[in-house]
Amino acid sequence: MIAQLTKSERQLALIILLALTICGLAMAIAGRQDPLGVHGAIVMLAGIAGIFGVIYVYYEPEPDEARLALYYDDPTKVAIILAMIWAVLGMFIGDWVAWQLVFPNLTFDASWSSFGRIRPAHTSAVIFGFGGNALIGTSLYVLQRTSRARLPDQISPWFVLLGYNLFCVLAATGYLMGVTQSKEYAEPEWYADLLLVIVWVVYFIIYLRTLARRKEPHIYVANWYYMAFILVVAILHTVNNLAMPVSFGHAKSYSAFSGVQDAMTQWWYGHNAVAFFLTAGFLGMMYYYLPVRAGRPIYSYRMSIISFWGITFMYMWAGSHHLHYTALPQWVQTLGMTFSVMLLVPSWASAGNALLTLNGAWYKVRDDATLRFMMVAAVFYGLTTFEGSFMAIRSVNSLSHYTDWTVGHVHAGALGWVAMITFGSIYASVPWLWKRERMYSPALVEWHFWLAVAGLFTYVFAMWNSGIIQGLMWRTYNDSGTLSYSFIETVVAMKPYYVARAIGGLLFLAGAVVGSYNIWMTIRTAGQPVDARAADLPVTQPAGVPALQPGE
Amino acid sequence: MAVEERDPVSGYLTTGHEWNGIKELNTPVPRVVYFFLWATFLYSVVYWILMPAWPLGVTYTKGLLGSDQRNIVAVQLKDATAERARWSKLIETESFEAIQADKRLMTIVRQTGATLFGDNCAACHGRTAEGGSGFPTLVSQAFLWGGTPDAIAETIRVGINSPHKDTRTSQMPAFGRDGMLKREQIDDVVDYVRSLSNPAVGKAIAPAKLASGKAVFTDNCVACHGENATGNIELGAPNLRDNFSIYGGDAQSVFTTVWGGRQGHMPSWDSRLSALDRKILALYLVNLRAAGP
Amino acid sequence: MGFLGLHYRLERKTMSLAIGIIIAASIGGLIEIVPLFTIHQTVEDAPDMRVYTPLEIAGRNIYIREGCYACHSQMIRTLRDEVERYGPYSLAVESKYDHPMLWGSKRTGPDIARLGGKYSDEWHVKHLINPRDVVPESVMPPYAYLTRAKVRVDDLGLHLAALRKVGVPYTDEMIANASNDAYGQTSPDTPFAEGVTKRYGEATNVRAFDGQPGEPTEMDALVAYLQILGKLTDAAHKAKTAAAGE
Ligand code: HEM
Ligand code: HEM
Ligand SMILES: [Ca+2]
Ligand SMILES: [Ca+2]
Ligand SMILES: [Cu+2]
C-alpha cells in the first residue's frame, strides 16, 4: 500500500514520521519518572516502525498516473480492518467489565485490570476505536463517491487514520497505567488531546479540499452529517479538554474549569459526543449505505434538511439533562430538559426518513441480512432517542440517573444503533472495496445478525430491569415513612441482571467475532473478481444503470 | 443534469440530483412532523414561563411558579418529618422500657432501624450485626461498654476512640512491643487467656505453663479485665471468659493482641445521625439481640 | 420556503455550510455555559472553605487514576431519599476547588460526597485491601497494591502550582512546603506535622492513615482524601438548617 505513494509523498511521510519519533523521544526523556515516559516510548516506536515501513518500499517504482482516475480506497480498507479489531477488543473488554460485576475478583490482583481502569478502556475502544475508525473509513469512501472526486492527496488520509489510531492506543494504554483525566469520553491526557486536535484539523482539511474539487453541484446529506461530526467534535474536544499540565514531564493535568462549570462543560461535551460522534457521524453512514443497499431513493430530501438542522442546533442545548437535581442551577436544567424533548422530533424525522426509504424494498430487508442490520439500526435509533428524550424529563431522570437504566439506554444506542449500522455498512462495503461479488459467507452474516439481535435484547432488557428496580428500591419508603432498603440490599438485587447482561454481551461479542472472520475470509479468498474499474471510476454513471453490484 | 423523475413506488418526484446512484424524493415533510415540532416547542415555552429558564447576564428568569429545587426538597423533608412525628415524637420522648413494651413502635423501630443500620453500621458490624474481624458483634451478651439501651445509645453518639469530645476511650496496651512483658510470659498468658473461654485448650497445656500464665495475668491484666477476667464496662475492657472475641480467639490473634495492643475505633454519629435515629438504632440492636441466639 | 431555500443555497457552498454548522452548534453552549461564570449565585459563598492538602491532592489523583468515579458519585441530589440516605444535598461551592469535578454518573457503589469521618481509617484500609473482607456482598474491586506503593511526594509542589494556575488559592508557602506537608500529615509526632495544621487549619486530619507512620503510601493518600470528603466546608449543613428554619 505504501508503494502507492509517490516519491515526494514518501519523503513527506519520512519527515512526518521523523518528527513523530523525535516527539516520542522528547516525551520519553521528559517523562522518564512518569507514565508519560512509557507513552513517549510508544510514540517513538510507532514513528520508527513507520520509518522502516516507508524505507522498505522507498525505492520501489512510483505508481502510474492511472491511479488518479480511481478513488483512493486504501485508507478505507485499513480503517475497516482496524474498526473490526477494535470492535472485538473493545467488546471483549466490555464483557470482561460486565463479568467483573458478577465476580469482582476477576482482576487477578493486578492494578491495570481493575474495574475503574478497564471500564474507560472499554468505552474508548468501542466508541473511538471501533466507531471512530468506521467513521473515518466510511467518510472517506462516501466523500469521494458522492463528490465524484478523488481524495486530494495520498498522505493526509494516512496521517489522519494512523494518527487517530495512535491516539486510541495512547488512550487505552493510558487507562491501564492509570493515566486519565476522569472526564467521561474525554479521559485521555493533554498530550493525546493535542495529537487529536492536529489529526482532526487535517481530517477537516481533507473534507474541504475534496468537496472543493467535487463534480456534483450539491453536497450530499451524508456529507452534511460527516462535516457536522468533524466540526462540532473539534469544538467540543478543544473546550472540554482545556487543562494545565503539571509539567511537560508529567502526564497529569488539571482541568481548566472546576466544580459546577466543569460539570456543565463536561456534559455539554459528553452529551454531544453522543450527538456528533455516535449520532451525526453514523447518520452520515446511514444516509449513504442504506439507500444504496436498498436501491431506493431517500424518502424525503426536505425531511433530511429539517432533521439535520434540528439535530445540529438542538443537541447542543441538551447536555444539562445529565445534571438534573444536582448543584447545577435549575435554569440550565430546564433548558436541557426542554431542548431534549424538542430534539425528539428531528431525531424521529431522521429515523422515519430512513425507514420510509425502505418502502418498496421490504422484501430485500427480509432476504438480505446486511440491509436488515441497517433497518434494525434505524429502529433502535428511533427507540434510543425516544428513550433519551423521556429520560431527560426531570422527574423521570430522578429515577433513572445513576442507575443501570442509563447503561441500558447507552447500549440500546451503542449496540442497537451504532454497532448495527456499522456492521451493515461494513458488510455492504467490504465486497465493493475488495472487488468481490459478495461476502465470503452470507450464512455467517445471517448468524452475526441473529447473535447481535439476541445479545442486544438480552443486554438491554437486563439493564432496563436492573436500572428501574434499583432506582425504585433507592426511593421506596415503608409505611413508617422511612427508607425501605439500604444501599447494599440494592447491590445484592442487581446480581441476576448482571449475569444476564454479561451473557448478552457475550452473544454480541460472538457475533462480532463471526463477522470479523467472515470479513477476513472475504478479503483472503478470491470470489469472482468483478471488473474493478467499471464499478469505481469517478465519472458520471449513466442514469438508471445501477452503479454497484447487487446484494448477495 | 437535474432531471426530475417520478418514483414508481411512491409516485413522488425526485429532486433531480444523483450521487453515486443515490437519488432523493422531493416528498413534502409530513404534517405530523411540523405538528410535533410546534407541540414540543409550545410545551417548552410554557415550561420556560413557569420555571427558572433563561440566563440574563448576571441573573436568570425565575419563572412564574417561583420553583426552586432546593426549597422543594426542604419542604418535602419538613413534611416528611411532620408526617413521621406521629410516631417519632413518642420515640424521642418515651423511655426505652416504654417503647420496648409498645409493639407498634417496635415494628417501626425494626423497619427503620434495619435500613439505618444497613447504610451506616453494616459496613463494620455486618448486615446481621454479628461483627467481623476487628469489629465486635452487637447481637451477643458481651458488650464492652454495656448492653443497656442507654449505654448503646451513648456509644453510638460519642463513638469509641473517636474524634468526638466525649468519646469513650479504651486501649489494650502493647505488652510485647513496648517491652512490658517477655516473649515467654506472653506465650503463657495467651495460653491462659485462651483456656478461659475454651476448656479444651486448657487441658492441652502443661499445668505449669498455665499457672505461669495465670500469674502474668494477675499481675498485668486484672486491672482492666477484672479479677475473673470478665471485663470492665467502665474501661471498655472485654470479657475474656465468654465465647465472643473481637479479634479472633485463636492463638495467633490473641498473641497479636497482647504483643501489639489494640485500640478499636468506632466513629461518633453525633453529627451524622439525629438523636431520633440513634435512639432507633439502640432499640433496634437491643431487639435484634433479644431475637438472636 | 424560506428555510429550505436558505439551506438549498448553503448545501452548494462548502464554507457556508461549515460556518452554518458552527453557528448553529455554538449557540446552545454559549448560552448555557458562559452565564455560569457571570451569575454570582451559581456558586454559593463559603468563607470557611479550605483547599486540599498536598497529601489529599495525591489521594484525589489516585481516586481518579483508579477510576473510582466510575462507580461512586459525589453529588447528592435535591431529592428526599438522597438527603435522607446520604445527608444534606451537595452545593456547588463544595466542588469549587475540584479540577476536574468528580460528581460521577453511575452509582454502582453508594454516593460518597459525605464520606469523611463516616468510617475509621482501619476500616478503609481493610475495605480497600479487599472489600469482601468487611462487606461480603460487595462487588468493588480489591486495591491491595495501594498499601505497597509509596506515593510520589517530591513533585507535589508542581501539582499545587498547576492548580494555582487554574484558580485554586494555594500560597507560595504551601507550594514550597508541599512535599514536607505530605510527609507531615502521616507522621503526627514529627516537626513536619505542625506545618500541616498551621497551613491548612487545626481541623486537618494528621495521622498515620494506613497505620504506619512515616513515608506516606498510596493507601495513606487515598484514605486521607476519603476522610476529607464533604468536610472542606460546613456550608451544606448550614444550608440545611437554614432551610428547615424558614
Ligand atoms: C434524542 C436523543 C437523546 C436524548 C435526549 C438522550 C438523553 C439521554 C439522557 C437523559 C441520558 C441520561 C443522563 C443521566 O441521567 O446521567 C443519556 C445518557 C446517555 N446517552 Fe442518550 N439520549 C439520546 C440519544 C442517544 C443516542 C442515539 C445514543 C447513542 C449511543 C446515546 C448515548 C448515551 C450515552 C453514552 C449516555 C451515558 C452518558 C453517561 O456516561 O452518563 N444517547 N442520554
Ligand atoms: C459486547 C458488547 C458490550 C458489552 C458486554 C458492554 C459492557 C459494558 C459494561 C459492563 C459497561 C459498564 C457499565 C457499568 O458501569 O455498570 C459498559 C459501559 C459503556 N459501554 Fe459498553 N458494552 C458492550 C458494547 C458496547 C459498544 C459497542 C459501545 C459503543 C459503541 C459501548 C459503549 C459503552 C458506553 C458509552 C459505556 C458507558 C456508559 C455510561 O457511562 O453510562 N458498549 N459497557
Ligand atoms: Ca482529554
Ligand atoms: Ca457514565
Ligand atoms: Cu445526553
JSON list of N, CA, C and O in Angstrom, two decimals, chain C residues 131-165:
[
{"chain": "C", "resi": 131, "resn": "PRO", "atom": "N", "xyz": [-12.55, -5.53, 49.68]},
{"chain": "C", "resi": 131, "resn": "PRO", "atom": "CA", "xyz": [-13.87, -5.10, 50.15]},
{"chain": "C", "resi": 131, "resn": "PRO", "atom": "C", "xyz": [-14.67, -6.23, 50.76]},
{"chain": "C", "resi": 131, "resn": "PRO", "atom": "O", "xyz": [-15.43, -6.04, 51.70]},
{"chain": "C", "resi": 132, "resn": "ARG", "atom": "N", "xyz": [-14.52, -7.43, 50.22]},
{"chain": "C", "resi": 132, "resn": "ARG", "atom": "CA", "xyz": [-15.35, -8.53, 50.70]},
{"chain": "C", "resi": 132, "resn": "ARG", "atom": "C", "xyz": [-14.93, -9.05, 52.08]},
{"chain": "C", "resi": 132, "resn": "ARG", "atom": "O", "xyz": [-15.64, -9.82, 52.70]},
{"chain": "C", "resi": 133, "resn": "ASP", "atom": "N", "xyz": [-13.78, -8.61, 52.58]},
{"chain": "C", "resi": 133, "resn": "ASP", "atom": "CA", "xyz": [-13.43, -8.94, 53.96]},
{"chain": "C", "resi": 133, "resn": "ASP", "atom": "C", "xyz": [-14.36, -8.26, 54.94]},
{"chain": "C", "resi": 133, "resn": "ASP", "atom": "O", "xyz": [-14.62, -8.78, 56.02]},
{"chain": "C", "resi": 134, "resn": "VAL", "atom": "N", "xyz": [-14.81, -7.07, 54.62]},
{"chain": "C", "resi": 134, "resn": "VAL", "atom": "CA", "xyz": [-15.70, -6.36, 55.54]},
{"chain": "C", "resi": 134, "resn": "VAL", "atom": "C", "xyz": [-17.15, -6.32, 55.06]},
{"chain": "C", "resi": 134, "resn": "VAL", "atom": "O", "xyz": [-18.06, -6.27, 55.86]},
{"chain": "C", "resi": 135, "resn": "VAL", "atom": "N", "xyz": [-17.34, -6.30, 53.74]},
{"chain": "C", "resi": 135, "resn": "VAL", "atom": "CA", "xyz": [-18.70, -6.30, 53.20]},
{"chain": "C", "resi": 135, "resn": "VAL", "atom": "C", "xyz": [-18.82, -7.49, 52.23]},
{"chain": "C", "resi": 135, "resn": "VAL", "atom": "O", "xyz": [-18.50, -7.37, 51.06]},
{"chain": "C", "resi": 136, "resn": "PRO", "atom": "N", "xyz": [-19.28, -8.62, 52.74]},
{"chain": "C", "resi": 136, "resn": "PRO", "atom": "CA", "xyz": [-19.25, -9.83, 51.91]},
{"chain": "C", "resi": 136, "resn": "PRO", "atom": "C", "xyz": [-19.99, -9.68, 50.58]},
{"chain": "C", "resi": 136, "resn": "PRO", "atom": "O", "xyz": [-19.62, -10.32, 49.60]},
{"chain": "C", "resi": 137, "resn": "GLU", "atom": "N", "xyz": [-21.02, -8.82, 50.54]},
{"chain": "C", "resi": 137, "resn": "GLU", "atom": "CA", "xyz": [-21.83, -8.71, 49.32]},
{"chain": "C", "resi": 137, "resn": "GLU", "atom": "C", "xyz": [-21.23, -7.74, 48.31]},
{"chain": "C", "resi": 137, "resn": "GLU", "atom": "O", "xyz": [-21.78, -7.56, 47.22]},
{"chain": "C", "resi": 138, "resn": "SER", "atom": "N", "xyz": [-20.14, -7.10, 48.65]},
{"chain": "C", "resi": 138, "resn": "SER", "atom": "CA", "xyz": [-19.62, -6.02, 47.80]},
{"chain": "C", "resi": 138, "resn": "SER", "atom": "C", "xyz": [-19.15, -6.53, 46.44]},
{"chain": "C", "resi": 138, "resn": "SER", "atom": "O", "xyz": [-18.69, -7.66, 46.31]},
{"chain": "C", "resi": 139, "resn": "VAL", "atom": "N", "xyz": [-19.28, -5.67, 45.42]},
{"chain": "C", "resi": 139, "resn": "VAL", "atom": "CA", "xyz": [-18.75, -6.01, 44.10]},
{"chain": "C", "resi": 139, "resn": "VAL", "atom": "C", "xyz": [-17.60, -5.07, 43.73]},
{"chain": "C", "resi": 139, "resn": "VAL", "atom": "O", "xyz": [-17.21, -4.97, 42.58]},
{"chain": "C", "resi": 140, "resn": "MET", "atom": "N", "xyz": [-17.07, -4.39, 44.73]},
{"chain": "C", "resi": 140, "resn": "MET", "atom": "CA", "xyz": [-15.98, -3.44, 44.47]},
{"chain": "C", "resi": 140, "resn": "MET", "atom": "C", "xyz": [-14.65, -4.19, 44.30]},
{"chain": "C", "resi": 140, "resn": "MET", "atom": "O", "xyz": [-14.43, -5.18, 44.96]},
{"chain": "C", "resi": 141, "resn": "PRO", "atom": "N", "xyz": [-13.79, -3.72, 43.40]},
{"chain": "C", "resi": 141, "resn": "PRO", "atom": "CA", "xyz": [-12.52, -4.44, 43.19]},
{"chain": "C", "resi": 141, "resn": "PRO", "atom": "C", "xyz": [-11.58, -4.28, 44.38]},
{"chain": "C", "resi": 141, "resn": "PRO", "atom": "O", "xyz": [-11.67, -3.30, 45.12]},
{"chain": "C", "resi": 142, "resn": "PRO", "atom": "N", "xyz": [-10.66, -5.21, 44.57]},
{"chain": "C", "resi": 142, "resn": "PRO", "atom": "CA", "xyz": [-9.66, -5.08, 45.62]},
{"chain": "C", "resi": 142, "resn": "PRO", "atom": "C", "xyz": [-8.51, -4.16, 45.18]},
{"chain": "C", "resi": 142, "resn": "PRO", "atom": "O", "xyz": [-8.14, -4.14, 44.02]},
{"chain": "C", "resi": 143, "resn": "TYR", "atom": "N", "xyz": [-7.96, -3.42, 46.14]},
{"chain": "C", "resi": 143, "resn": "TYR", "atom": "CA", "xyz": [-6.87, -2.48, 45.81]},
{"chain": "C", "resi": 143, "resn": "TYR", "atom": "C", "xyz": [-5.68, -2.68, 46.75]},
{"chain": "C", "resi": 143, "resn": "TYR", "atom": "O", "xyz": [-5.08, -1.72, 47.21]},
{"chain": "C", "resi": 144, "resn": "ALA", "atom": "N", "xyz": [-5.35, -3.95, 47.00]},
{"chain": "C", "resi": 144, "resn": "ALA", "atom": "CA", "xyz": [-4.30, -4.25, 47.99]},
{"chain": "C", "resi": 144, "resn": "ALA", "atom": "C", "xyz": [-2.98, -3.58, 47.63]},
{"chain": "C", "resi": 144, "resn": "ALA", "atom": "O", "xyz": [-2.22, -3.20, 48.52]},
{"chain": "C", "resi": 145, "resn": "TYR", "atom": "N", "xyz": [-2.71, -3.41, 46.36]},
{"chain": "C", "resi": 145, "resn": "TYR", "atom": "CA", "xyz": [-1.40, -2.87, 45.98]},
{"chain": "C", "resi": 145, "resn": "TYR", "atom": "C", "xyz": [-1.16, -1.45, 46.47]},
{"chain": "C", "resi": 145, "resn": "TYR", "atom": "O", "xyz": [-0.04, -0.99, 46.51]},
{"chain": "C", "resi": 146, "resn": "LEU", "atom": "N", "xyz": [-2.22, -0.76, 46.88]},
{"chain": "C", "resi": 146, "resn": "LEU", "atom": "CA", "xyz": [-2.03, 0.61, 47.36]},
{"chain": "C", "resi": 146, "resn": "LEU", "atom": "C", "xyz": [-1.21, 0.64, 48.65]},
{"chain": "C", "resi": 146, "resn": "LEU", "atom": "O", "xyz": [-0.51, 1.62, 48.92]},
{"chain": "C", "resi": 147, "resn": "THR", "atom": "N", "xyz": [-1.31, -0.41, 49.46]},
{"chain": "C", "resi": 147, "resn": "THR", "atom": "CA", "xyz": [-0.54, -0.42, 50.71]},
{"chain": "C", "resi": 147, "resn": "THR", "atom": "C", "xyz": [0.94, -0.61, 50.43]},
{"chain": "C", "resi": 147, "resn": "THR", "atom": "O", "xyz": [1.77, -0.26, 51.25]},
{"chain": "C", "resi": 148, "resn": "ARG", "atom": "N", "xyz": [1.26, -1.20, 49.29]},
{"chain": "C", "resi": 148, "resn": "ARG", "atom": "CA", "xyz": [2.67, -1.48, 49.00]},
{"chain": "C", "resi": 148, "resn": "ARG", "atom": "C", "xyz": [3.36, -0.32, 48.30]},
{"chain": "C", "resi": 148, "resn": "ARG", "atom": "O", "xyz": [4.57, -0.19, 48.37]},
{"chain": "C", "resi": 149, "resn": "ALA", "atom": "N", "xyz": [2.60, 0.52, 47.61]},
{"chain": "C", "resi": 149, "resn": "ALA", "atom": "CA", "xyz": [3.23, 1.56, 46.80]},
{"chain": "C", "resi": 149, "resn": "ALA", "atom": "C", "xyz": [3.44, 2.84, 47.61]},
{"chain": "C", "resi": 149, "resn": "ALA", "atom": "O", "xyz": [2.52, 3.33, 48.25]},
{"chain": "C", "resi": 150, "resn": "LYS", "atom": "N", "xyz": [4.65, 3.37, 47.56]},
{"chain": "C", "resi": 150, "resn": "LYS", "atom": "CA", "xyz": [4.90, 4.68, 48.17]},
{"chain": "C", "resi": 150, "resn": "LYS", "atom": "C", "xyz": [4.33, 5.73, 47.23]},
{"chain": "C", "resi": 150, "resn": "LYS", "atom": "O", "xyz": [4.48, 5.64, 46.01]},
{"chain": "C", "resi": 151, "resn": "VAL", "atom": "N", "xyz": [3.71, 6.75, 47.80]},
{"chain": "C", "resi": 151, "resn": "VAL", "atom": "CA", "xyz": [3.16, 7.78, 46.95]},
{"chain": "C", "resi": 151, "resn": "VAL", "atom": "C", "xyz": [4.27, 8.76, 46.59]},
{"chain": "C", "resi": 151, "resn": "VAL", "atom": "O", "xyz": [5.17, 9.02, 47.39]},
{"chain": "C", "resi": 152, "resn": "ARG", "atom": "N", "xyz": [4.22, 9.25, 45.35]},
{"chain": "C", "resi": 152, "resn": "ARG", "atom": "CA", "xyz": [5.27, 10.19, 44.94]},
{"chain": "C", "resi": 152, "resn": "ARG", "atom": "C", "xyz": [4.97, 11.57, 45.54]},
{"chain": "C", "resi": 152, "resn": "ARG", "atom": "O", "xyz": [3.93, 12.15, 45.26]},
{"chain": "C", "resi": 153, "resn": "VAL", "atom": "N", "xyz": [5.88, 12.07, 46.38]},
{"chain": "C", "resi": 153, "resn": "VAL", "atom": "CA", "xyz": [5.63, 13.37, 47.01]},
{"chain": "C", "resi": 153, "resn": "VAL", "atom": "C", "xyz": [6.57, 14.47, 46.52]},
{"chain": "C", "resi": 153, "resn": "VAL", "atom": "O", "xyz": [6.30, 15.64, 46.71]},
{"chain": "C", "resi": 154, "resn": "ASP", "atom": "N", "xyz": [7.67, 14.07, 45.88]},
{"chain": "C", "resi": 154, "resn": "ASP", "atom": "CA", "xyz": [8.68, 15.09, 45.55]},
{"chain": "C", "resi": 154, "resn": "ASP", "atom": "C", "xyz": [8.16, 16.15, 44.57]},
{"chain": "C", "resi": 154, "resn": "ASP", "atom": "O", "xyz": [8.64, 17.26, 44.54]},
{"chain": "C", "resi": 155, "resn": "ASP", "atom": "N", "xyz": [7.14, 15.79, 43.79]},
{"chain": "C", "resi": 155, "resn": "ASP", "atom": "CA", "xyz": [6.67, 16.75, 42.78]},
{"chain": "C", "resi": 155, "resn": "ASP", "atom": "C", "xyz": [5.35, 17.42, 43.18]},
{"chain": "C", "resi": 155, "resn": "ASP", "atom": "O", "xyz": [4.71, 18.07, 42.36]},
{"chain": "C", "resi": 156, "resn": "LEU", "atom": "N", "xyz": [4.94, 17.26, 44.44]},
{"chain": "C", "resi": 156, "resn": "LEU", "atom": "CA", "xyz": [3.62, 17.80, 44.80]},
{"chain": "C", "resi": 156, "resn": "LEU", "atom": "C", "xyz": [3.57, 19.32, 44.71]},
{"chain": "C", "resi": 156, "resn": "LEU", "atom": "O", "xyz": [2.52, 19.90, 44.46]},
{"chain": "C", "resi": 157, "resn": "GLY", "atom": "N", "xyz": [4.73, 19.97, 44.89]},
{"chain": "C", "resi": 157, "resn": "GLY", "atom": "CA", "xyz": [4.77, 21.42, 44.73]},
{"chain": "C", "resi": 157, "resn": "GLY", "atom": "C", "xyz": [4.33, 21.82, 43.32]},
{"chain": "C", "resi": 157, "resn": "GLY", "atom": "O", "xyz": [3.59, 22.79, 43.14]},
{"chain": "C", "resi": 158, "resn": "LEU", "atom": "N", "xyz": [4.78, 21.05, 42.33]},
{"chain": "C", "resi": 158, "resn": "LEU", "atom": "CA", "xyz": [4.38, 21.33, 40.95]},
{"chain": "C", "resi": 158, "resn": "LEU", "atom": "C", "xyz": [2.88, 21.16, 40.77]},
{"chain": "C", "resi": 158, "resn": "LEU", "atom": "O", "xyz": [2.24, 21.93, 40.06]},
{"chain": "C", "resi": 159, "resn": "HIS", "atom": "N", "xyz": [2.34, 20.14, 41.42]},
{"chain": "C", "resi": 159, "resn": "HIS", "atom": "CA", "xyz": [0.89, 19.93, 41.32]},
{"chain": "C", "resi": 159, "resn": "HIS", "atom": "C", "xyz": [0.14, 21.13, 41.89]},
{"chain": "C", "resi": 159, "resn": "HIS", "atom": "O", "xyz": [-0.81, 21.62, 41.29]},
{"chain": "C", "resi": 160, "resn": "LEU", "atom": "N", "xyz": [0.58, 21.58, 43.07]},
{"chain": "C", "resi": 160, "resn": "LEU", "atom": "CA", "xyz": [-0.10, 22.72, 43.68]},
{"chain": "C", "resi": 160, "resn": "LEU", "atom": "C", "xyz": [0.04, 23.97, 42.81]},
{"chain": "C", "resi": 160, "resn": "LEU", "atom": "O", "xyz": [-0.90, 24.76, 42.67]},
{"chain": "C", "resi": 161, "resn": "ALA", "atom": "N", "xyz": [1.23, 24.12, 42.22]},
{"chain": "C", "resi": 161, "resn": "ALA", "atom": "CA", "xyz": [1.45, 25.30, 41.38]},
{"chain": "C", "resi": 161, "resn": "ALA", "atom": "C", "xyz": [0.53, 25.25, 40.15]},
{"chain": "C", "resi": 161, "resn": "ALA", "atom": "O", "xyz": [-0.04, 26.26, 39.75]},
{"chain": "C", "resi": 162, "resn": "ALA", "atom": "N", "xyz": [0.38, 24.05, 39.57]},
{"chain": "C", "resi": 162, "resn": "ALA", "atom": "CA", "xyz": [-0.52, 23.93, 38.40]},
{"chain": "C", "resi": 162, "resn": "ALA", "atom": "C", "xyz": [-1.95, 24.25, 38.82]},
{"chain": "C", "resi": 162, "resn": "ALA", "atom": "O", "xyz": [-2.69, 24.93, 38.10]},
{"chain": "C", "resi": 163, "resn": "LEU", "atom": "N", "xyz": [-2.32, 23.78, 40.00]},
{"chain": "C", "resi": 163, "resn": "LEU", "atom": "CA", "xyz": [-3.68, 24.07, 40.48]},
{"chain": "C", "resi": 163, "resn": "LEU", "atom": "C", "xyz": [-3.87, 25.56, 40.72]},
{"chain": "C", "resi": 163, "resn": "LEU", "atom": "O", "xyz": [-4.94, 26.11, 40.48]},
{"chain": "C", "resi": 164, "resn": "ARG", "atom": "N", "xyz": [-2.81, 26.21, 41.19]},
{"chain": "C", "resi": 164, "resn": "ARG", "atom": "CA", "xyz": [-2.95, 27.64, 41.40]},
{"chain": "C", "resi": 164, "resn": "ARG", "atom": "C", "xyz": [-3.18, 28.34, 40.07]},
{"chain": "C", "resi": 164, "resn": "ARG", "atom": "O", "xyz": [-3.97, 29.28, 39.98]},
{"chain": "C", "resi": 165, "resn": "LYS", "atom": "N", "xyz": [-2.51, 27.85, 39.03]},
{"chain": "C", "resi": 165, "resn": "LYS", "atom": "CA", "xyz": [-2.70, 28.49, 37.72]},
{"chain": "C", "resi": 165, "resn": "LYS", "atom": "C", "xyz": [-4.14, 28.39, 37.25]},
{"chain": "C", "resi": 165, "resn": "LYS", "atom": "O", "xyz": [-4.62, 29.26, 36.52]}
]
